[in-house]
Amino acid sequence: MSDWIDPAILALFIPTFFFVSVTPGMCMTLAMTLGMSQGVRRTLPMMWGELIGVGLVSVLSVIGVAAVMLNYPSLFSTFKYVGGAYLIWLGIQMWQAKGKMAIPADLSAGQETRPLALAMQGFVTAIANPKGWAFMVSLLPPFINAAKPMPPQISALVALILVIEFSCLLLYASGGRTLRHFLAKSGNVTLMNRIAGSLMFGVGVWLALG
């Protein structure tokens, strides 16, 4: 990798992106919410969808497409409002302990949420956030060396981004699972559903209005 990217650049890039990725945001909040309501294993499809979205945003940012898209914010409207409304609806259902996303009264019962639906939540949340595009546009280009081949550099940086992002998603989903177990000791499933529903509702509003 050192033949493609200067080690000094990597030493700066990795902690910079980790700090930004681990900071609470829409995707991390969604991971924590699903970790609480679905468990870490069932949250993995959402993570894959989110990582595909982040990878797409990263690549398009480097080749300049994102700069064009940011000048036409109407292109984000469909993703933002439809995706936000869907998450808000899920949040309301979870608050009311309804729907497949809600935590069941019997915690040993498995939810039947479709993996594809979870993956789409992650994907839409990742690509429908203009702030995410703006961040990638500002972050990635400075780490690209025009004197070296572009494809290997882009591949290496995007791979690092995905590894760091996945690690942070697992961290937040595990935190949600820990919160679930803590609350389960008192048998307060209603409180768990309301916390998870409020977080999901908040992510939806954040996505729609962000």
Short mmCIF file of C-alpha atoms in Angstrom, two decimals:
data_model
loop_
_atom_site.label_atom_id
_atom_site.label_comp_id
_atom_site.label_asym_id
_atom_site.label_seq_id
_atom_site.Cartn_x
_atom_site.Cartn_y
_atom_site.Cartn_z
CA MET A 1 0.00 0.00 0.00
CA SER A 2 2.95 2.31 0.66
CA ASP A 3 3.68 2.17 -3.09
CA TRP A 4 0.28 3.75 -3.72
CA ILE A 5 -0.09 6.07 -0.74
CA ASP A 6 2.51 7.91 1.31
CA PRO A 7 2.62 6.37 4.84
CA ALA A 8 2.58 9.89 6.26
CA ILE A 9 -0.74 10.48 4.51
CA LEU A 10 -2.13 7.25 5.95
CA ALA A 11 -0.98 8.25 9.43
CA LEU A 12 -3.09 11.39 9.10
CA PHE A 13 -6.02 9.91 7.17
CA ILE A 14 -6.83 6.99 9.50
CA PRO A 15 -7.24 8.93 12.79
CA THR A 16 -9.00 11.78 10.97
CA PHE A 17 -11.64 9.56 9.44
CA PHE A 18 -12.01 7.46 12.59
CA PHE A 19 -12.74 10.58 14.63
CA VAL A 20 -15.35 11.74 12.13
CA SER A 21 -16.89 8.28 11.73
CA VAL A 22 -17.17 7.51 15.45
CA THR A 23 -18.85 10.87 16.13
CA PRO A 24 -22.60 10.32 16.64
CA GLY A 25 -24.51 10.82 13.41
CA MET A 26 -27.50 9.44 11.55
CA CYS A 27 -25.92 6.11 10.59
CA MET A 28 -24.38 5.51 14.00
CA THR A 29 -27.64 6.37 15.76
CA LEU A 30 -29.48 4.01 13.43
CA ALA A 31 -26.97 1.25 14.22
CA MET A 32 -27.44 1.76 17.95
CA THR A 33 -31.23 1.76 17.57
CA LEU A 34 -31.27 -1.45 15.55
CA GLY A 35 -28.70 -3.03 17.85
CA MET A 36 -31.14 -2.38 20.67
CA SER A 37 -34.28 -3.55 18.89
CA GLN A 38 -32.92 -6.26 16.59
CA GLY A 39 -29.59 -7.33 18.07
CA VAL A 40 -26.16 -6.95 16.51
CA ARG A 41 -26.43 -9.96 14.20
CA ARG A 42 -29.76 -8.85 12.72
CA THR A 43 -28.36 -5.33 12.29
CA LEU A 44 -25.64 -6.54 9.91
CA PRO A 45 -27.78 -6.14 6.74
CA MET A 46 -28.28 -2.47 7.61
CA MET A 47 -24.54 -2.13 8.00
CA TRP A 48 -23.88 -3.70 4.59
CA GLY A 49 -26.36 -1.32 2.99
CA GLU A 50 -24.80 1.65 4.76
CA LEU A 51 -21.30 0.59 3.71
CA ILE A 52 -22.38 0.27 0.06
CA GLY A 53 -23.79 3.78 0.29
CA VAL A 54 -20.65 5.17 1.94
CA GLY A 55 -18.45 3.46 -0.66
CA LEU A 56 -20.54 4.91 -3.47
CA VAL A 57 -20.44 8.40 -1.99
CA SER A 58 -16.68 8.12 -1.47
CA VAL A 59 -15.92 7.07 -5.05
CA LEU A 60 -18.24 9.63 -6.60
CA SER A 61 -16.78 12.34 -4.39
CA VAL A 62 -13.27 11.63 -5.65
CA ILE A 63 -14.27 11.67 -9.32
CA GLY A 64 -16.18 14.92 -8.87
CA VAL A 65 -19.78 13.79 -9.31
CA ALA A 66 -20.63 14.81 -5.76
CA ALA A 67 -19.59 18.40 -6.43
CA VAL A 68 -22.14 18.55 -9.23
CA MET A 69 -24.86 16.91 -7.16
CA LEU A 70 -24.35 19.32 -4.28
CA ASN A 71 -25.19 22.18 -6.64
CA TYR A 72 -28.57 20.56 -7.29
CA PRO A 73 -29.97 19.71 -3.86
CA SER A 74 -33.32 18.79 -5.39
CA LEU A 75 -31.70 15.50 -6.43
CA PHE A 76 -31.62 14.56 -2.76
CA SER A 77 -35.24 15.46 -2.03
CA THR A 78 -36.77 12.08 -2.91
CA PHE A 79 -34.25 10.13 -0.84
CA LYS A 80 -34.36 12.57 2.06
CA TYR A 81 -38.10 12.97 2.46
CA VAL A 82 -39.21 9.45 1.56
CA GLY A 83 -36.39 7.86 3.58
CA GLY A 84 -36.98 10.21 6.51
CA ALA A 85 -40.74 9.62 6.47
CA TYR A 86 -40.20 5.85 6.48
CA LEU A 87 -37.89 6.00 9.49
CA ILE A 88 -40.30 8.33 11.32
CA TRP A 89 -43.12 5.85 10.65
CA LEU A 90 -40.96 3.02 12.01
CA GLY A 91 -40.16 5.11 15.08
CA ILE A 92 -43.84 5.73 15.78
CA GLN A 93 -44.57 2.02 15.41
CA MET A 94 -41.76 1.11 17.78
CA TRP A 95 -42.97 3.67 20.33
CA GLN A 96 -46.38 1.98 20.18
CA ALA A 97 -44.74 -1.49 20.41
CA LYS A 98 -46.18 -2.35 17.01
CA GLY A 99 -44.67 -3.69 13.80
CA LYS A 100 -41.83 -6.09 13.14
CA MET A 101 -39.18 -3.60 14.33
CA ALA A 102 -40.61 -3.37 17.86
CA ILE A 103 -38.98 -5.29 20.68
CA PRO A 104 -41.28 -8.21 21.61
CA ALA A 105 -42.51 -8.72 25.14
CA ASP A 106 -40.80 -12.11 24.97
CA LEU A 107 -37.18 -11.13 24.38
CA SER A 108 -36.35 -14.65 23.20
CA ALA A 109 -38.72 -14.21 20.25
CA GLY A 110 -36.95 -13.36 17.01
CA GLN A 111 -38.04 -10.43 14.87
CA GLU A 112 -38.83 -11.17 11.24
CA THR A 113 -37.65 -7.90 9.73
CA ARG A 114 -36.45 -8.58 6.19
CA PRO A 115 -32.71 -8.17 5.66
CA LEU A 116 -33.35 -6.28 2.41
CA ALA A 117 -35.48 -3.71 4.24
CA LEU A 118 -32.73 -3.18 6.78
CA ALA A 119 -30.12 -2.90 4.03
CA MET A 120 -32.19 -0.27 2.24
CA GLN A 121 -32.48 1.73 5.47
CA GLY A 122 -28.71 1.83 5.74
CA PHE A 123 -28.17 2.61 2.06
CA VAL A 124 -30.70 5.44 1.88
CA THR A 125 -29.45 6.95 5.14
CA ALA A 126 -25.88 6.96 3.79
CA ILE A 127 -26.52 8.46 0.36
CA ALA A 128 -29.35 10.85 1.18
CA ASN A 129 -27.33 12.99 3.57
CA PRO A 130 -25.91 16.09 1.79
CA LYS A 131 -23.59 16.67 4.74
CA GLY A 132 -22.03 13.27 4.09
CA TRP A 133 -21.39 14.19 0.46
CA ALA A 134 -19.95 17.55 1.45
CA PHE A 135 -17.67 15.90 3.96
CA MET A 136 -16.34 13.37 1.45
CA VAL A 137 -15.78 16.10 -1.13
CA SER A 138 -13.69 18.05 1.36
CA LEU A 139 -11.93 15.06 2.98
CA LEU A 140 -10.85 12.73 0.20
CA PRO A 141 -9.30 14.90 -2.56
CA PRO A 142 -6.50 16.29 -0.33
CA PHE A 143 -5.31 12.73 0.32
CA ILE A 144 -5.04 11.91 -3.40
CA ASN A 145 -1.57 12.26 -4.91
CA ALA A 146 -1.84 13.26 -8.58
CA ALA A 147 1.68 11.93 -9.19
CA LYS A 148 0.62 8.36 -8.40
CA PRO A 149 -1.93 6.07 -10.12
CA MET A 150 -5.48 7.05 -9.15
CA PRO A 151 -7.33 3.67 -9.07
CA PRO A 152 -5.05 2.05 -6.44
CA GLN A 153 -5.18 5.16 -4.25
CA ILE A 154 -8.95 5.42 -4.42
CA SER A 155 -9.35 1.69 -3.78
CA ALA A 156 -7.04 1.80 -0.76
CA LEU A 157 -8.67 4.88 0.80
CA VAL A 158 -12.22 3.60 0.24
CA ALA A 159 -11.27 0.22 1.71
CA LEU A 160 -9.89 1.97 4.81
CA ILE A 161 -13.03 4.09 5.07
CA LEU A 162 -15.26 1.01 4.93
CA VAL A 163 -13.22 -0.87 7.55
CA ILE A 164 -13.30 2.11 9.92
CA GLU A 165 -17.00 2.74 9.29
CA PHE A 166 -17.88 -0.92 9.86
CA SER A 167 -15.92 -0.97 13.12
CA CYS A 168 -17.78 2.10 14.36
CA LEU A 169 -21.15 0.67 13.33
CA LEU A 170 -20.39 -2.51 15.28
CA LEU A 171 -19.39 -0.42 18.27
CA TYR A 172 -22.67 1.49 18.26
CA ALA A 173 -24.79 -1.60 17.59
CA SER A 174 -23.08 -3.36 20.49
CA GLY A 175 -23.84 -0.36 22.68
CA GLY A 176 -27.51 -0.67 21.75
CA ARG A 177 -27.46 -4.38 22.59
CA THR A 178 -25.86 -3.62 25.96
CA LEU A 179 -28.59 -1.06 26.68
CA ARG A 180 -31.19 -3.65 25.72
CA HIS A 181 -29.76 -6.18 28.15
CA PHE A 182 -29.53 -3.58 30.92
CA LEU A 183 -33.16 -2.57 30.55
CA ALA A 184 -34.28 -6.17 30.10
CA LYS A 185 -33.16 -6.94 33.64
CA SER A 186 -36.09 -4.92 34.91
CA GLY A 187 -38.39 -6.37 32.29
CA ASN A 188 -39.19 -2.90 31.00
CA VAL A 189 -39.82 -3.73 27.34
CA THR A 190 -42.13 -0.73 26.98
CA LEU A 191 -39.31 1.63 27.93
CA MET A 192 -36.97 -0.12 25.48
CA ASN A 193 -39.45 0.29 22.66
CA ARG A 194 -39.95 3.96 23.48
CA ILE A 195 -36.23 4.68 23.61
CA ALA A 196 -35.62 2.82 20.34
CA GLY A 197 -38.68 4.42 18.74
CA SER A 198 -37.59 7.90 19.79
CA LEU A 199 -34.12 7.33 18.35
CA MET A 200 -35.56 6.01 15.08
CA PHE A 201 -37.97 8.94 14.91
CA GLY A 202 -35.07 11.33 15.52
CA VAL A 203 -32.99 9.79 12.74
CA GLY A 204 -35.93 10.17 10.37
CA VAL A 205 -36.39 13.84 11.22
CA TRP A 206 -32.63 14.36 11.00
CA LEU A 207 -32.53 12.75 7.55
CA ALA A 208 -35.54 14.67 6.23
CA LEU A 209 -34.47 18.07 7.53
CA GLY A 210 -30.68 17.70 7.41
#
